PDB file of C-alpha atoms in Angstrom:
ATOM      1  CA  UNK A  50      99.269 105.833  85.675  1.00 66.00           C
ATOM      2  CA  UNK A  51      99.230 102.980  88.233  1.00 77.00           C
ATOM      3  CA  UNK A  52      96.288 102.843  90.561  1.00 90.00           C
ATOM      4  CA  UNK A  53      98.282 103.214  93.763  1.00 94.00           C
ATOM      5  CA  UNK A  54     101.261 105.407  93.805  1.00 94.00           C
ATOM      6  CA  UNK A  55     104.125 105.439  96.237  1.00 95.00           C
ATOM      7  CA  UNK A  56     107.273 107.956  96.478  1.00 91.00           C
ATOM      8  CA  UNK A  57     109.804 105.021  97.072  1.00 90.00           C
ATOM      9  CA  UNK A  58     112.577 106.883  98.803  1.00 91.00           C
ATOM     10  CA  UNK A  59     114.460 106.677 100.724  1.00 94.00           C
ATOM     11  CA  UNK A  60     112.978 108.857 103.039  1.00 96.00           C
ATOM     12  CA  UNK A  61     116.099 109.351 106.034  1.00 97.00           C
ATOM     13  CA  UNK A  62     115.126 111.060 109.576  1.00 97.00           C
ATOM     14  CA  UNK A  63     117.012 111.043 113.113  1.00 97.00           C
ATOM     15  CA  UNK A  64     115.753 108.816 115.940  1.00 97.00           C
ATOM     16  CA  UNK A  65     112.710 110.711 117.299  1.00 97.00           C
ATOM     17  CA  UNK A  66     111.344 112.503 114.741  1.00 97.00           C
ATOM     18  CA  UNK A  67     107.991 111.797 113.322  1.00 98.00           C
ATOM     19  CA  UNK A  68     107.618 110.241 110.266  1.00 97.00           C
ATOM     20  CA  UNK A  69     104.831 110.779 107.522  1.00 97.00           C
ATOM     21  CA  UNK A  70     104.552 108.357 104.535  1.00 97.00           C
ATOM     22  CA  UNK A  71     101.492 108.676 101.830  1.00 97.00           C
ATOM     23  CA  UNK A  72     100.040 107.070  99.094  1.00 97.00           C
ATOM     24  CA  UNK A  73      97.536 108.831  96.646  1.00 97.00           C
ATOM     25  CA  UNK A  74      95.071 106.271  94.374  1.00 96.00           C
ATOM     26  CA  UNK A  75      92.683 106.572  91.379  1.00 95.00           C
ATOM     27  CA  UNK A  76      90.391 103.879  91.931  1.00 93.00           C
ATOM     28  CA  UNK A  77      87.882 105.195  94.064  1.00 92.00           C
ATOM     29  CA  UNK A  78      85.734 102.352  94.675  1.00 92.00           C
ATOM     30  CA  UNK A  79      89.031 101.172  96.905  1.00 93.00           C
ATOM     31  CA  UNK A  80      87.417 101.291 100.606  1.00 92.00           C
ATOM     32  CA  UNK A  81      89.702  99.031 102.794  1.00 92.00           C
ATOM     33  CA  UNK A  82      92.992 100.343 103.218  1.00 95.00           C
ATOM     34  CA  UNK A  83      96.355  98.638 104.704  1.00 95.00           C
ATOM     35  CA  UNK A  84     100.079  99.318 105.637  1.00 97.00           C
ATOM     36  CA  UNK A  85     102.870  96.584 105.752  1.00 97.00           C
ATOM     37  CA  UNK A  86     105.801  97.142 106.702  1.00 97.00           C
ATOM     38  CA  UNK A  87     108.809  94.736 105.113  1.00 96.00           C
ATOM     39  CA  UNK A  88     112.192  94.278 106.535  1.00 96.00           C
ATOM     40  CA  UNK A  89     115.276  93.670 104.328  1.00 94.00           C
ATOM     41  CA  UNK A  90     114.962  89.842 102.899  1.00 92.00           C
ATOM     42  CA  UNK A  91     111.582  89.265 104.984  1.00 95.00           C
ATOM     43  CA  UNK A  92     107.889  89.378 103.899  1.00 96.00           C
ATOM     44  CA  UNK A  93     105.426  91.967 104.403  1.00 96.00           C
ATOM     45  CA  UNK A  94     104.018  91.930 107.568  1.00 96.00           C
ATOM     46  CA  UNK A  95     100.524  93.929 108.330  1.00 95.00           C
ATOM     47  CA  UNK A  96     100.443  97.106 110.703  1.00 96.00           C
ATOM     48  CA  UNK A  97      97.819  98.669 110.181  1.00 94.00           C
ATOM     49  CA  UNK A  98      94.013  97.800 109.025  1.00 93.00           C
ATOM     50  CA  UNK A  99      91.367 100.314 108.171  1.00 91.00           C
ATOM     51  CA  UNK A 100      88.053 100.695 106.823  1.00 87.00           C
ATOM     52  CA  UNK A 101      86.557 103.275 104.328  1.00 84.00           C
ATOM     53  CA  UNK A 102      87.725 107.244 106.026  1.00 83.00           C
ATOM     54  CA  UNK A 103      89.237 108.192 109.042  1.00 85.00           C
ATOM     55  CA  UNK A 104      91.582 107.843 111.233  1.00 91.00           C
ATOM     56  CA  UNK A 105      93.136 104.810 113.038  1.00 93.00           C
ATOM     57  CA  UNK A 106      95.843 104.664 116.063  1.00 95.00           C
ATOM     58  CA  UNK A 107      97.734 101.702 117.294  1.00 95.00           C
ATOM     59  CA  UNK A 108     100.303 102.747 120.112  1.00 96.00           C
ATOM     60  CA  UNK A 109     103.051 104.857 117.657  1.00 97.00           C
ATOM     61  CA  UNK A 110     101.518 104.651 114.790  1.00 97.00           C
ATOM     62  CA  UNK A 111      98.532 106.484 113.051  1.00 97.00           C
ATOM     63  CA  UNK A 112      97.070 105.901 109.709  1.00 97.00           C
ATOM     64  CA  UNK A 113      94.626 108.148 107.905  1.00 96.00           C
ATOM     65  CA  UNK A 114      92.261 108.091 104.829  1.00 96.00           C
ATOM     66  CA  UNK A 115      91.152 110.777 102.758  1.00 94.00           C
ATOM     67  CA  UNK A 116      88.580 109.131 100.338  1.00 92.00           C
ATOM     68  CA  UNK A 117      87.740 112.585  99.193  1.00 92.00           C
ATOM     69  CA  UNK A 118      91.019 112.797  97.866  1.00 94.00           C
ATOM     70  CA  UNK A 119      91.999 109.500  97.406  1.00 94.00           C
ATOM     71  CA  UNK A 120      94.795 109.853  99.643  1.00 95.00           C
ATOM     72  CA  UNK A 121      96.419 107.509 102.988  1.00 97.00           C
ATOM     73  CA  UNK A 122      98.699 108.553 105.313  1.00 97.00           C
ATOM     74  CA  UNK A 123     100.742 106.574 107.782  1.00 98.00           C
ATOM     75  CA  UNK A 124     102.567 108.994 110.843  1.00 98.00           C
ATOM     76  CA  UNK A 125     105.018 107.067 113.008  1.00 98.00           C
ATOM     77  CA  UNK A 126     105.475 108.614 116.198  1.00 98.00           C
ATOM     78  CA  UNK A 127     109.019 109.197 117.695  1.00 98.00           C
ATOM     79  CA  UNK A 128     110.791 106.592 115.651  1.00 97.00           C
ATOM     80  CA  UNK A 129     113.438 104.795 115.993  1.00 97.00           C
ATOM     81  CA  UNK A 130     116.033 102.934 114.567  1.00 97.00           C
ATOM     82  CA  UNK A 131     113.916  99.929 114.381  1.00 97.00           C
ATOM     83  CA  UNK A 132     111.668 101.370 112.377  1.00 98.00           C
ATOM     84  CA  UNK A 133     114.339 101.160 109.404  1.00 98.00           C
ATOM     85  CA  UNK A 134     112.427  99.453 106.873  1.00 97.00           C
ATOM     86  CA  UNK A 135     109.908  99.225 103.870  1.00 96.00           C
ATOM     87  CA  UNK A 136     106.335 100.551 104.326  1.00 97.00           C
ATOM     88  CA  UNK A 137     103.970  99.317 101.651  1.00 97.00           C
ATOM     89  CA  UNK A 138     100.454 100.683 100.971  1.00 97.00           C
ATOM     90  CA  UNK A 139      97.847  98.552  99.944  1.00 96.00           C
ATOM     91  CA  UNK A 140      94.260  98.742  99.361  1.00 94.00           C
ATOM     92  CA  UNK A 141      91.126  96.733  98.040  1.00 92.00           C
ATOM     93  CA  UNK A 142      87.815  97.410  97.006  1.00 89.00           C
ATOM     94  CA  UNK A 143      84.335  95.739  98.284  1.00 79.00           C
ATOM     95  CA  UNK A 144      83.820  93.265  95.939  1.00 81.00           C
ATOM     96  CA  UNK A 145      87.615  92.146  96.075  1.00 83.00           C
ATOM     97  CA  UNK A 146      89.508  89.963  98.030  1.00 88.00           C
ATOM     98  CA  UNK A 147      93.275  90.672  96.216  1.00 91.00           C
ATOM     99  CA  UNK A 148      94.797  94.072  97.421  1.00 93.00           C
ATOM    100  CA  UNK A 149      96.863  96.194  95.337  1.00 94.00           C
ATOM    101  CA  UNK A 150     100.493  97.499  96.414  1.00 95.00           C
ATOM    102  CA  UNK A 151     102.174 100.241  96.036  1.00 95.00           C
ATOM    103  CA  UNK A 152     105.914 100.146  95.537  1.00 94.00           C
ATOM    104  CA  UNK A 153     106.725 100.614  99.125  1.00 95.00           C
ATOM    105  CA  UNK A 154     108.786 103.730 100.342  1.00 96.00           C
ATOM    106  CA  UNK A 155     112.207 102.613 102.282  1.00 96.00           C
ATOM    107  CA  UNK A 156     112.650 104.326 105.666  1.00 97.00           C
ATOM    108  CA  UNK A 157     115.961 104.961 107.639  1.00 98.00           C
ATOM    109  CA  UNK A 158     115.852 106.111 111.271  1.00 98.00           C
ATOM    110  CA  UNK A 159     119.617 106.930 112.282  1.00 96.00           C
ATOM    111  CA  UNK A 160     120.227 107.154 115.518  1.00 94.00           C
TER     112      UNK A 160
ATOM    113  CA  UNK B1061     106.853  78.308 114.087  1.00 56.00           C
ATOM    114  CA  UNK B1062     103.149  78.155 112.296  1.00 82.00           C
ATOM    115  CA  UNK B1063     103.599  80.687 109.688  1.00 94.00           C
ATOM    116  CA  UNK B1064     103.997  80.513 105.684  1.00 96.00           C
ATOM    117  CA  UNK B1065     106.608  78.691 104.655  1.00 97.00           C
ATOM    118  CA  UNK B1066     108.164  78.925 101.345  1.00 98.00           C
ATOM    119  CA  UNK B1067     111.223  76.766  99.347  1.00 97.00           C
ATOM    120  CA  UNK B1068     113.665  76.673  98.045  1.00 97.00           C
ATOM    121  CA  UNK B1069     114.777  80.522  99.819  1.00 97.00           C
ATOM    122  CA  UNK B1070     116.987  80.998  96.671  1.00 97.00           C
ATOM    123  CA  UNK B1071     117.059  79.438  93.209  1.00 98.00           C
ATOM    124  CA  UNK B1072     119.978  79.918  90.711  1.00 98.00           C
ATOM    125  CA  UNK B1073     118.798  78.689  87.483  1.00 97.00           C
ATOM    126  CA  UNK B1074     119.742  79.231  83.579  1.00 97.00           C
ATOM    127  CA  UNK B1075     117.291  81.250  81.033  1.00 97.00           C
ATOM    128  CA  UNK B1076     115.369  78.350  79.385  1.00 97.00           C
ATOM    129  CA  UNK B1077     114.756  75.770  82.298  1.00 98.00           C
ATOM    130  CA  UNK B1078     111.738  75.409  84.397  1.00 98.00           C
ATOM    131  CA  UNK B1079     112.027  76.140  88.140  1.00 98.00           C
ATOM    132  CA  UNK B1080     108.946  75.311  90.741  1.00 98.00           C
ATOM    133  CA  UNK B1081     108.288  77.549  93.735  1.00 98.00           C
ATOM    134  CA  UNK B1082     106.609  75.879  96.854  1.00 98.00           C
ATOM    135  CA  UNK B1083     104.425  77.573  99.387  1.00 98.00           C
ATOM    136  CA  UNK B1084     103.108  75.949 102.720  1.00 96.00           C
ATOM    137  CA  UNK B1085     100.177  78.434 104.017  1.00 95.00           C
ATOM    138  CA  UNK B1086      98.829  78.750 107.718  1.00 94.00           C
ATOM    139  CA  UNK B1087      96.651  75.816 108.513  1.00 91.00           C
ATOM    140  CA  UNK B1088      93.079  76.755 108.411  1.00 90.00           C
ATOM    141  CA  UNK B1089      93.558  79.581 105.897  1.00 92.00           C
ATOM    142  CA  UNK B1090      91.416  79.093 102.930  1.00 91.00           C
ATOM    143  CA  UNK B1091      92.622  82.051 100.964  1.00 93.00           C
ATOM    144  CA  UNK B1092      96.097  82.150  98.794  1.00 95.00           C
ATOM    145  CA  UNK B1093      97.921  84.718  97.103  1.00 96.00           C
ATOM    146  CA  UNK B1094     101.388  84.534  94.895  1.00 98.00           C
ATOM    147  CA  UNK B1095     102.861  88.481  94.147  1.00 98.00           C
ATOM    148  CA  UNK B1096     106.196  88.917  92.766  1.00 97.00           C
ATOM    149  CA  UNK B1097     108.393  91.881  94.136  1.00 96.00           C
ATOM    150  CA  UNK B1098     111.201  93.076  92.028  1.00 92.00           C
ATOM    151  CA  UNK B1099     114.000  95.062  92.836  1.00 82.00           C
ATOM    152  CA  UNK B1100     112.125  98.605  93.865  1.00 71.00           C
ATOM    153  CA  UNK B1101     109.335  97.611  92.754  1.00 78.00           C
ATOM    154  CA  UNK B1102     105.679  96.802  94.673  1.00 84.00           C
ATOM    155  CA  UNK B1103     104.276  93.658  94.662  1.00 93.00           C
ATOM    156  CA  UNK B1104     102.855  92.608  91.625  1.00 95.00           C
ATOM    157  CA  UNK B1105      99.844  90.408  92.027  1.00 96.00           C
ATOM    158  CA  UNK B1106     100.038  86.907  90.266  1.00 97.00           C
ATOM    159  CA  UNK B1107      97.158  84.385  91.261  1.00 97.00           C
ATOM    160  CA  UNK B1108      94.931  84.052  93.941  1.00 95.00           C
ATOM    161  CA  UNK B1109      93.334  80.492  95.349  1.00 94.00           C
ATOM    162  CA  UNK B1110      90.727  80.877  97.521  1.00 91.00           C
ATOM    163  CA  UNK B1111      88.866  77.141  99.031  1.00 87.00           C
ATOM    164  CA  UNK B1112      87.459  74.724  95.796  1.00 85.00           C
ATOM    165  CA  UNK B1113      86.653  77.975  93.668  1.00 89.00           C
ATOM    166  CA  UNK B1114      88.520  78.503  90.308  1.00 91.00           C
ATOM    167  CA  UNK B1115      91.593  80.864  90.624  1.00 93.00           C
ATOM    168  CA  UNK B1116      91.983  84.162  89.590  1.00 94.00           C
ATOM    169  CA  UNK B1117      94.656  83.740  87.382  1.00 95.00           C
ATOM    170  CA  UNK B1118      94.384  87.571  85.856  1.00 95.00           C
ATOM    171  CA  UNK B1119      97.935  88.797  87.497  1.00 95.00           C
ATOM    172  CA  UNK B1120      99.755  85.950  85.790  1.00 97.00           C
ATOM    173  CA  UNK B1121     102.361  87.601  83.024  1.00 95.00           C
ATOM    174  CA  UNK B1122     102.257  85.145  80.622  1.00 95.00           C
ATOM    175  CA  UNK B1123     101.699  81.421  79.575  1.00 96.00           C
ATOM    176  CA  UNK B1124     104.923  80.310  81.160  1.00 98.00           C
ATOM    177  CA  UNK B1125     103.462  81.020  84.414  1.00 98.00           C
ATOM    178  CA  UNK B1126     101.147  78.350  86.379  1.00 97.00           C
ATOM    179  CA  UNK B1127     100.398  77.725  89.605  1.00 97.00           C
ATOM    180  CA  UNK B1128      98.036  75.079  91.811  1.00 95.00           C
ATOM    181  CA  UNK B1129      96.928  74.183  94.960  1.00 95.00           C
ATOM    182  CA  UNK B1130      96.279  70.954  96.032  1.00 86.00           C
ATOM    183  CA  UNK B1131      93.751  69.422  98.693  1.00 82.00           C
ATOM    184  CA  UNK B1132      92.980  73.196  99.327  1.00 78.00           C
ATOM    185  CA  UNK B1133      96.680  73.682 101.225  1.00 90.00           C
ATOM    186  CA  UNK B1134     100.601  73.618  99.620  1.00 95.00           C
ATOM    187  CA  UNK B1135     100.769  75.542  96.339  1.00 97.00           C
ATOM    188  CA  UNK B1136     103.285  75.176  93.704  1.00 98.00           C
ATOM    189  CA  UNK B1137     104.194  78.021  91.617  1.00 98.00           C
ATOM    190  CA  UNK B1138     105.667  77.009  88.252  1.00 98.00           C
ATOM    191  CA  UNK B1139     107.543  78.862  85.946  1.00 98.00           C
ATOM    192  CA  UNK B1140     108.383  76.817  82.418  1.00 98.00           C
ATOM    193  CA  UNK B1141     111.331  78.621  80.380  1.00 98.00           C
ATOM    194  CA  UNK B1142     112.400  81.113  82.130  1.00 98.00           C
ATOM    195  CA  UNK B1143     113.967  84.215  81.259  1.00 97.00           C
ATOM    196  CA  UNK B1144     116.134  86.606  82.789  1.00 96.00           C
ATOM    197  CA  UNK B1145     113.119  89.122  83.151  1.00 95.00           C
ATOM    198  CA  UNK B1146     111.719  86.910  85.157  1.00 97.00           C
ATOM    199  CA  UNK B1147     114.184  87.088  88.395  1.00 97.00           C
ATOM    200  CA  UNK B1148     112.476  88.447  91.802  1.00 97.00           C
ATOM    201  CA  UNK B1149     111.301  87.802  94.487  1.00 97.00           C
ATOM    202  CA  UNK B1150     108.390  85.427  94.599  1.00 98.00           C
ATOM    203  CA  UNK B1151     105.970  85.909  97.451  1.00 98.00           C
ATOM    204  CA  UNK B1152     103.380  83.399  99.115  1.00 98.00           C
ATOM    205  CA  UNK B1153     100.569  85.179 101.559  1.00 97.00           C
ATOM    206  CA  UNK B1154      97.817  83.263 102.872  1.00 95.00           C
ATOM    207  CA  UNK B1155      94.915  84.828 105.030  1.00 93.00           C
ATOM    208  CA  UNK B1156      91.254  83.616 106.442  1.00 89.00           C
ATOM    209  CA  UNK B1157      89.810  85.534 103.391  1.00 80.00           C
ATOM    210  CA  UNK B1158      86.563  87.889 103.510  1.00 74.00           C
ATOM    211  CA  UNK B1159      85.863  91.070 101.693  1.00 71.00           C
ATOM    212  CA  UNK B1160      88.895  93.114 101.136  1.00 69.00           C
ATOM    213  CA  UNK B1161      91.357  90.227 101.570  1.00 74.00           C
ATOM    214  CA  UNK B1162      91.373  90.633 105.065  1.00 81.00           C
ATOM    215  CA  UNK B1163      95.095  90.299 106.979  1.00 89.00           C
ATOM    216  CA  UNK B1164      97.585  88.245 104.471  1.00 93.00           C
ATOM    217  CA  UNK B1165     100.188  86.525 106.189  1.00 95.00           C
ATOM    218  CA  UNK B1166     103.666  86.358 104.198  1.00 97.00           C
ATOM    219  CA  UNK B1167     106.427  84.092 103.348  1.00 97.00           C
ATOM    220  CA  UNK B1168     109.539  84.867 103.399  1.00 97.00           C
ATOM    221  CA  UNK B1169     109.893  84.848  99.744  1.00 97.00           C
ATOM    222  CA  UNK B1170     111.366  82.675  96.994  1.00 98.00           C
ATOM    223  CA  UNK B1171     114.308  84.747  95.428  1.00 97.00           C
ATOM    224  CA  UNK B1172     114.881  83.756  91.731  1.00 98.00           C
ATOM    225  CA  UNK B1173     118.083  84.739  89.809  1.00 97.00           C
ATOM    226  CA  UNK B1174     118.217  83.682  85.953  1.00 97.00           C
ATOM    227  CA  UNK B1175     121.288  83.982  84.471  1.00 96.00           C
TER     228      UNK B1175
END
């Protein structure tokens, strides 16, 4: 079993609708708690950053962590074609400064 | 633009030859990471430079792998021998460091074919 597990996908919705992608972990000394998103041919780029539980929200977007059950959510709010791309968890514990991935799940907002 | 910047963007080579991948971080970061990122899958860590300290090297795949970083900036990823299980896409992040890893910045990505 990897430690951070991602449905890849592709995960297709119309322009608008809100959009949940998760990742569940087993490590659960893992405390900080990212989402990149990764257009076709580009790198990763960081959306959002959190720390240990709770909830975060940055204009659309909203991430969440479960520790209790070692599960992160990321909600996009009425999305849009834009949007289209690859959403990557990642996450790191205390003592480490090299996150792990998860395989990314491929979104495709059609208008 | 100030961000990381990798070369060559594509490299064709035959199994059995060495290739070297180049990565230029963000001035003033002190932390670098290579992953690799084939097709569908995550990234897969490789090595991780962060100021004078000895990399972690764990994430490399085998002895054919090696990477360094010179006067604490560019870092040259080198792969000796290559073989065809070793095509992806090779990624350069850097980042200001701190617990966690803190923000990495990407590349754009190396993309290795081995025929």
């Amino acid at each position: 079993q990897k430690e951070v597990e991602q449905d890849p996908g592709p995960l297709s919705v119309p322009e608008g609708a809100i959009v949940s992608l998760n990742c569940t972990y087993s490590n659960s000394a893992f405390q900080y708690f990212m989402w990149y998103r990764q257009y076709s041919r580009k790198g990763p780029e960081l959306l959002m950053y959190t720390y240990s539980s709770g909830n975060k929200e940055d204009g659309r977007f909203t991430a969440q962590v479960d520790k209790s059950s070692k599960y992160i959510s990321l909600f996009i709010r009425d999305s849009q074609p834009s949007d289209s791309a690859t959403y990557l968890c990642a996450m790191s514990d205390g003592g480490s400064y090299i996150p792990t991935f998860g395989r990314g799940t491929s979104l495709i907002v059609h208008p | 633009g100030a961000g990381v910047s990798q070369s060559p963007s594509n490299k064709v080579t035959e199994k059995g030859k060495d290739v070297e991948l180049r990565c230029d971080p963000i001035s003033g970061h002190t932390a670098l990471y290579w992953y690799r990122q084939s097709l569908g899958q995550g990234l897969e860590f490789l090595i991780y430079f962060q100021g004078n300290s000895a990399p972690d090297k764990s994430g490399l795949p085998s002895d054919r792998f090696s990477a360094e970083r010179t006067g604490g900036s560019v870092s040259t990823l080198t792969i000796q021998r290559t073989q065809q299980e070793d095509s992806a896409v090779y990624l350069c992040a850097s980042s200001l460091g701190g617990r966690g890893g803190g923000e990495l910045f990407f590349g754009e990505g190396s993309r290795l074919t081995v025929l």
